[in-house]
XYZ file of N, CA and C in Angstrom:
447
model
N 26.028 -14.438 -15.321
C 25.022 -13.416 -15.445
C 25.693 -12.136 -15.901
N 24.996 -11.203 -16.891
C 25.710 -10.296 -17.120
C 25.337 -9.127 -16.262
N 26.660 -8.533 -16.909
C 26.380 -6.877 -15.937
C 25.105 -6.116 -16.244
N 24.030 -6.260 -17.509
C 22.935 -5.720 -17.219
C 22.130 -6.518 -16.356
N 22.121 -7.446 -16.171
C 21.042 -8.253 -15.569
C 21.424 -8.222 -14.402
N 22.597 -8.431 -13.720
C 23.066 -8.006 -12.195
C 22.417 -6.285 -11.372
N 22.495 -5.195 -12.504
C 22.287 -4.409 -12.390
C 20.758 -3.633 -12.583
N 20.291 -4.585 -13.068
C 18.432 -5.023 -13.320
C 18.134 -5.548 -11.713
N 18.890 -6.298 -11.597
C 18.410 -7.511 -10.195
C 18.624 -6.245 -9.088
N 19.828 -5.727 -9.039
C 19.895 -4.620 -7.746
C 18.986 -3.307 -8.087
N 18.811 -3.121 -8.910
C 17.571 -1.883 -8.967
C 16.075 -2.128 -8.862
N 16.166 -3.719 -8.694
C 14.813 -4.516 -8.316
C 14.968 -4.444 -7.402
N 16.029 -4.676 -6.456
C 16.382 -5.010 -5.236
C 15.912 -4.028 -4.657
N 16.434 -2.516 -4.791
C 16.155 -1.309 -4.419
C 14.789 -0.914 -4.409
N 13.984 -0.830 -5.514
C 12.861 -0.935 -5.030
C 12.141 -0.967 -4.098
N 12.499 -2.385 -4.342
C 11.808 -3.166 -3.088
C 11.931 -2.845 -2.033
N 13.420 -2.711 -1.845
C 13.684 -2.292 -0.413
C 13.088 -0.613 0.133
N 12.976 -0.068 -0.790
C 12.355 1.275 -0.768
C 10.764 0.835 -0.575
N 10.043 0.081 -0.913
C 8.728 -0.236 -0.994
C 8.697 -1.072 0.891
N 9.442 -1.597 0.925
C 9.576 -2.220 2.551
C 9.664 -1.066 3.639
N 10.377 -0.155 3.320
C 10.803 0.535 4.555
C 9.365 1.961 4.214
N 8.976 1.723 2.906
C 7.421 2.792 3.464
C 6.463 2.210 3.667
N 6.050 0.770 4.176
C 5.543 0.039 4.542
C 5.655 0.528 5.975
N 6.838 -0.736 6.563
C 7.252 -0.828 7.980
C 7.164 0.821 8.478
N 7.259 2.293 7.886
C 7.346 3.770 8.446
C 5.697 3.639 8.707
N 4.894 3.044 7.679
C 3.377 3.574 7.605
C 3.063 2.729 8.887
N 3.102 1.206 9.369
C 3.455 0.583 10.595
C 3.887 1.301 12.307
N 4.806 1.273 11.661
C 5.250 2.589 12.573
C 4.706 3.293 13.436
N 4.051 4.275 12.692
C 3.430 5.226 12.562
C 1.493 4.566 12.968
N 1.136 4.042 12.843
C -0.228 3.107 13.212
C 0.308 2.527 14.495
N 1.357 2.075 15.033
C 1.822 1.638 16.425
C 1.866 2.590 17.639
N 2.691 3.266 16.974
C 2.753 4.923 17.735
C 1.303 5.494 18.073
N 0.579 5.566 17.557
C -1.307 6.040 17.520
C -1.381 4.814 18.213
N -1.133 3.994 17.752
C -2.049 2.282 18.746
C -1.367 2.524 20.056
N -0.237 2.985 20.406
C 0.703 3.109 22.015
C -0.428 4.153 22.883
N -0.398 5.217 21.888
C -0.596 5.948 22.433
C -2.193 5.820 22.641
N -3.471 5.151 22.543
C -4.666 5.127 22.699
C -4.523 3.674 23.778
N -3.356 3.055 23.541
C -3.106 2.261 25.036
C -2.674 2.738 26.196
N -2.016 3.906 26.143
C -1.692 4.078 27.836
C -2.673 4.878 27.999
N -3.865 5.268 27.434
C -5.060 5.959 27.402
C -5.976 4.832 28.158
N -6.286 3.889 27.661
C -6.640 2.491 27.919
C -6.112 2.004 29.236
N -5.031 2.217 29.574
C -4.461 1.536 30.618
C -4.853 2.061 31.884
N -5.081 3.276 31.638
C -5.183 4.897 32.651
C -7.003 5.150 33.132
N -7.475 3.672 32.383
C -8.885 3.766 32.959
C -9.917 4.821 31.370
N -9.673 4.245 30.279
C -10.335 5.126 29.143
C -11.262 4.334 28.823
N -11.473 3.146 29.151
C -12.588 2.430 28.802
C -12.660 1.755 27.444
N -13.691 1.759 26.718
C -14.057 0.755 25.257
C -13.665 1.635 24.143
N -13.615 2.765 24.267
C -13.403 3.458 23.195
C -12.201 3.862 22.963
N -11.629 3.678 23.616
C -9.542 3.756 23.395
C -9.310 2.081 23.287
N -9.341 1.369 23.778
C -9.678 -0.568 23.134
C -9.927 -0.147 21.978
N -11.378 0.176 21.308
C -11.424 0.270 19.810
C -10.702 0.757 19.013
N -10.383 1.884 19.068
C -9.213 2.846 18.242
C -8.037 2.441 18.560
N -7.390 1.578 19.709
C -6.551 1.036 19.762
C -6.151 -0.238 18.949
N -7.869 -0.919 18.879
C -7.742 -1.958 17.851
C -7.466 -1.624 16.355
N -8.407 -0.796 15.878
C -8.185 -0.295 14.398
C -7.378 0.275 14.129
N -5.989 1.030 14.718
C -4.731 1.116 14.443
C -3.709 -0.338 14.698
N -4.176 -0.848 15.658
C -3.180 -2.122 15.718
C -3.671 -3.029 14.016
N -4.646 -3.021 13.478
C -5.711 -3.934 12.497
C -4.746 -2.816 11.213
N -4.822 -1.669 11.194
C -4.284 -0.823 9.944
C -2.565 -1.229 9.895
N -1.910 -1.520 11.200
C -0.347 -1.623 11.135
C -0.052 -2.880 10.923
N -1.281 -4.043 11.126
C -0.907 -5.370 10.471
C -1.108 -5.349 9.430
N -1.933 -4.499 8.443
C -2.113 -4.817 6.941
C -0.226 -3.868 6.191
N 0.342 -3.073 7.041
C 1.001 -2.389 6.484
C 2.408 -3.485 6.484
N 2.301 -4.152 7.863
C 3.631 -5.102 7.941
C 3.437 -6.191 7.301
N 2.534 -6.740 6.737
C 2.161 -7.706 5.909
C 2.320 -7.013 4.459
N 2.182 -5.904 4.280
C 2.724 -4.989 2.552
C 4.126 -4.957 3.037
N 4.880 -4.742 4.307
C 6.133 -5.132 4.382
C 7.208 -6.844 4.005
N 6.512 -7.219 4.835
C 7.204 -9.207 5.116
C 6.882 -9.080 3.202
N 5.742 -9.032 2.337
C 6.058 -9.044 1.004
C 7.099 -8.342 -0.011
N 7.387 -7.344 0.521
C 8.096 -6.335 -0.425
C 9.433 -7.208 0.090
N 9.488 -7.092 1.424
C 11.031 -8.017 2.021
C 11.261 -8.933 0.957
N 10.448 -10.007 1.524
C 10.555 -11.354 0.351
C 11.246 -10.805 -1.114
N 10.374 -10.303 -1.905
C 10.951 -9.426 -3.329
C 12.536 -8.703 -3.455
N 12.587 -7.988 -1.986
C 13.755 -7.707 -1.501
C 15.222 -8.510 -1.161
N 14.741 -9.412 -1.071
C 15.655 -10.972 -0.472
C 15.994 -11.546 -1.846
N 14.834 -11.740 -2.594
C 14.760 -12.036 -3.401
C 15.695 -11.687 -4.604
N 15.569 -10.319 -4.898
C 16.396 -9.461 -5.635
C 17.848 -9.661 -5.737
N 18.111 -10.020 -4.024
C 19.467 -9.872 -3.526
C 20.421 -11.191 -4.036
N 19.654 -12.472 -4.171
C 20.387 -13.238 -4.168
C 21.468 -13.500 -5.363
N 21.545 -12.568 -6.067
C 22.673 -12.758 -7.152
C 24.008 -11.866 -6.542
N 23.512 -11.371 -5.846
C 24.688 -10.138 -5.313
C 25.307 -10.423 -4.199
N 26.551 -9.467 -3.779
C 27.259 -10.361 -2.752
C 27.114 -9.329 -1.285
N 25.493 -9.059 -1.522
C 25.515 -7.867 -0.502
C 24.543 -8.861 0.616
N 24.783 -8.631 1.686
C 24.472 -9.713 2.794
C 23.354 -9.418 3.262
N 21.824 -10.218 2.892
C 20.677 -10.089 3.058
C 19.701 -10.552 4.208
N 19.723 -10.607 5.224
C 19.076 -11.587 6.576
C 18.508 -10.526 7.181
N 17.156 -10.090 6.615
C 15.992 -9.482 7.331
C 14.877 -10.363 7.599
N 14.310 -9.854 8.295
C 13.275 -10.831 8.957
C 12.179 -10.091 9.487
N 11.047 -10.032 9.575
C 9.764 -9.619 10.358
C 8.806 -10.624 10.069
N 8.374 -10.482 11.487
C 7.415 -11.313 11.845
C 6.210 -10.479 12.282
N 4.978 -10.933 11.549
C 3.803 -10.511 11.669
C 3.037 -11.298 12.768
N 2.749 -11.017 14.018
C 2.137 -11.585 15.033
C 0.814 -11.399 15.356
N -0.151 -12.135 16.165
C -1.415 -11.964 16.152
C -1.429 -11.160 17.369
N -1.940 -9.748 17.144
C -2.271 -8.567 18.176
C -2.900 -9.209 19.193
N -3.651 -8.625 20.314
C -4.360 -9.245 21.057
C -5.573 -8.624 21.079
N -6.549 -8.112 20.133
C -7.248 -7.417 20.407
C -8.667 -7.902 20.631
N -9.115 -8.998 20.273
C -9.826 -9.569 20.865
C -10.430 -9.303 22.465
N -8.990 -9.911 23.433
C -9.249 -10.001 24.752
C -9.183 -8.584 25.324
N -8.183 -7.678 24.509
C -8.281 -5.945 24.767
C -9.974 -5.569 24.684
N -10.503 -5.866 23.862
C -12.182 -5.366 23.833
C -13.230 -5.767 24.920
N -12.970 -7.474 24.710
C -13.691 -7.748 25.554
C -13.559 -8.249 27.061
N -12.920 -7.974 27.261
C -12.215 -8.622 28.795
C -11.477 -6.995 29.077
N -11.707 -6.180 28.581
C -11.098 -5.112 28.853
C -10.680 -4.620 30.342
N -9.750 -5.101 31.036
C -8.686 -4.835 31.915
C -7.491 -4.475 32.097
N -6.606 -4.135 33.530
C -5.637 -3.194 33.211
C -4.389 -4.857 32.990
N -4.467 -5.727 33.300
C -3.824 -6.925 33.112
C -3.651 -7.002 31.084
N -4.885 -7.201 30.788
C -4.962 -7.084 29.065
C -4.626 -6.141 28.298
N -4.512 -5.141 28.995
C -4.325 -3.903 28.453
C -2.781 -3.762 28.427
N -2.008 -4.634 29.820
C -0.629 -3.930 29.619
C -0.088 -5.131 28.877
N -0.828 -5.389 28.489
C 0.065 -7.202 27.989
C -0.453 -6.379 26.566
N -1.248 -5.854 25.450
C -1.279 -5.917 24.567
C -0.729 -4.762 24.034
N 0.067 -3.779 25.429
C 0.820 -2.538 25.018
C 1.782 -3.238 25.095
N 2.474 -4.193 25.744
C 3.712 -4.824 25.897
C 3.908 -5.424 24.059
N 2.946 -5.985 23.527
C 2.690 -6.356 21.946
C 3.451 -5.296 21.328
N 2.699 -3.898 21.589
C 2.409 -2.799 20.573
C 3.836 -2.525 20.685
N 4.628 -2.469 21.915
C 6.057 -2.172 21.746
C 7.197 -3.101 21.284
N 6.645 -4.604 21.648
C 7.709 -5.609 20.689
C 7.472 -5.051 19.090
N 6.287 -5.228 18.944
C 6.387 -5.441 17.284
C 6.617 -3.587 16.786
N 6.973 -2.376 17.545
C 7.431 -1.192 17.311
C 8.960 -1.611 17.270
N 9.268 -2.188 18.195
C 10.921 -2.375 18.485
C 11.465 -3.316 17.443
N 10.700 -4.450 16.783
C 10.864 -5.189 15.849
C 11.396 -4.300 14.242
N 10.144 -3.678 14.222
C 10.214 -2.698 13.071
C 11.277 -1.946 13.508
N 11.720 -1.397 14.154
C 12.734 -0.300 13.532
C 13.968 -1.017 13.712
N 13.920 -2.341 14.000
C 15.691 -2.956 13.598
C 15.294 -3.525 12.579
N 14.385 -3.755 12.133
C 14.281 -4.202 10.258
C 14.303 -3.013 8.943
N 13.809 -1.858 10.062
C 13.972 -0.855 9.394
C 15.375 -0.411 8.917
N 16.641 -0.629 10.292
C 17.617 -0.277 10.264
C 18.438 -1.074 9.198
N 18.202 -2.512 9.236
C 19.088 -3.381 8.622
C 18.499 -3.533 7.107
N 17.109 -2.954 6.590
C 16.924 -2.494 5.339
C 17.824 -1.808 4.818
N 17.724 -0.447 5.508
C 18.469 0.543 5.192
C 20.057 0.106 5.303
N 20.609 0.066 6.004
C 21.937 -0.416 5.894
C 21.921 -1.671 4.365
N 21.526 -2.383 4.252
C 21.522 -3.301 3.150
C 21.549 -2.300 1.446
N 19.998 -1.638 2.044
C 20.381 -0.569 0.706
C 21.383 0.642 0.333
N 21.854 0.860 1.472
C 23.208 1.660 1.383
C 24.100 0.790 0.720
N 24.406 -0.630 1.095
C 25.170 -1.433 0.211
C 24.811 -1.617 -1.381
N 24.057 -1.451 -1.591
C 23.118 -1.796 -2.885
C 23.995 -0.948 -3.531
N 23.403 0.557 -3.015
C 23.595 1.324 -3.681
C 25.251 2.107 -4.157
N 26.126 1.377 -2.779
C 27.731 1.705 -3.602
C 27.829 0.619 -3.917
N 26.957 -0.627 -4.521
C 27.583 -1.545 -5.503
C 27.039 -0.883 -6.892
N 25.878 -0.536 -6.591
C 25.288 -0.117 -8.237
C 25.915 0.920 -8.830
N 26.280 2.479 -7.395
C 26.977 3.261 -8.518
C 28.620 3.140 -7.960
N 29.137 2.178 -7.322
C 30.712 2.206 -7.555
C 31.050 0.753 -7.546
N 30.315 -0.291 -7.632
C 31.116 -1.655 -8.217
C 31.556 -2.127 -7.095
N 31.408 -1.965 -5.607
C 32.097 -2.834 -4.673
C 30.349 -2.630 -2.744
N 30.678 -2.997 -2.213
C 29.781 -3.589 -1.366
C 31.037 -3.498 0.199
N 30.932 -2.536 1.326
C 32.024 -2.832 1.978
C 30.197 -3.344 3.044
N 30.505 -4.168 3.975
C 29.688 -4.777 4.914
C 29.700 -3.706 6.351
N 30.770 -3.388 6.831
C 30.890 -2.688 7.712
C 29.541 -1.432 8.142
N 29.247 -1.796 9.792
C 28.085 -0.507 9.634
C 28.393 0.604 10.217
């Protein structure tokens, strides 16, 4: 493969990886609002912190699902290069269902217990994006890839 096309593939790569991590931030950021209308919920707030709890948990799955794709593209990109690619997110089914209707403090702490795996998920995919594209990027502008974080 030549050096333009290596250097095509990592600025695809980059991208992408730039398109993943404002995904997983917009995620984030919809979790944080979803936490926070759960310990609202938990504290005795009734149906209307459940709802807004749901439609931020419903907005941060469409954002980690524009994530797990850009990844893929991201992974994708990578495989000509010798920069070491093993990200992973997993998009899980919220619980919001039983949060609405069964609305209790049992359902409630089990689907904040959710809201903080899949927060804690994201920001070590966040991290190991970023670290990956730091590699990218002293291969693209200096020709070498050190692994070390």
């Amino acid at each position: 493969m030549g050096t333009n096309e290596t250097q095509r593939q990592i600025n695809d790569a980059i991208r992408a990886g730039e398109q993943a991590l404002a995904s997983l931030q917009a995620a984030n950021e919809e979790l944080e609002q979803a936490a926070g209308y759960g310990r609202w919920d938990i504290f005795g707030g009734g149906m209307l912190p459940s709802l807004l709890k749901r439609s931020r948990m419903n907005d941060a799955r469409g954002y980690m699902e524009d994530a797990e794709k850009a990844l893929r593209h991201f992974q994708w990109g990578l495989r000509n290069t010798d920069v070491p690619t093993e990200v992973k997110l997993e998009v899980s089914e919220f619980v919001s269902f039983a949060d609405v209707f069964w609305d209790g403090l049992l359902v409630d702490y089990y689907a904040q217990n959710r809201i903080n795996e899949a927060r804690n998920q994201i920001t070590e995919t966040e991290k190991r994006v970023k670290h990956i594209l730091r590699g990218l990027t002293r291969k693209h502008t200096w020709g070498y890839v050190n692994d070390g974080m």
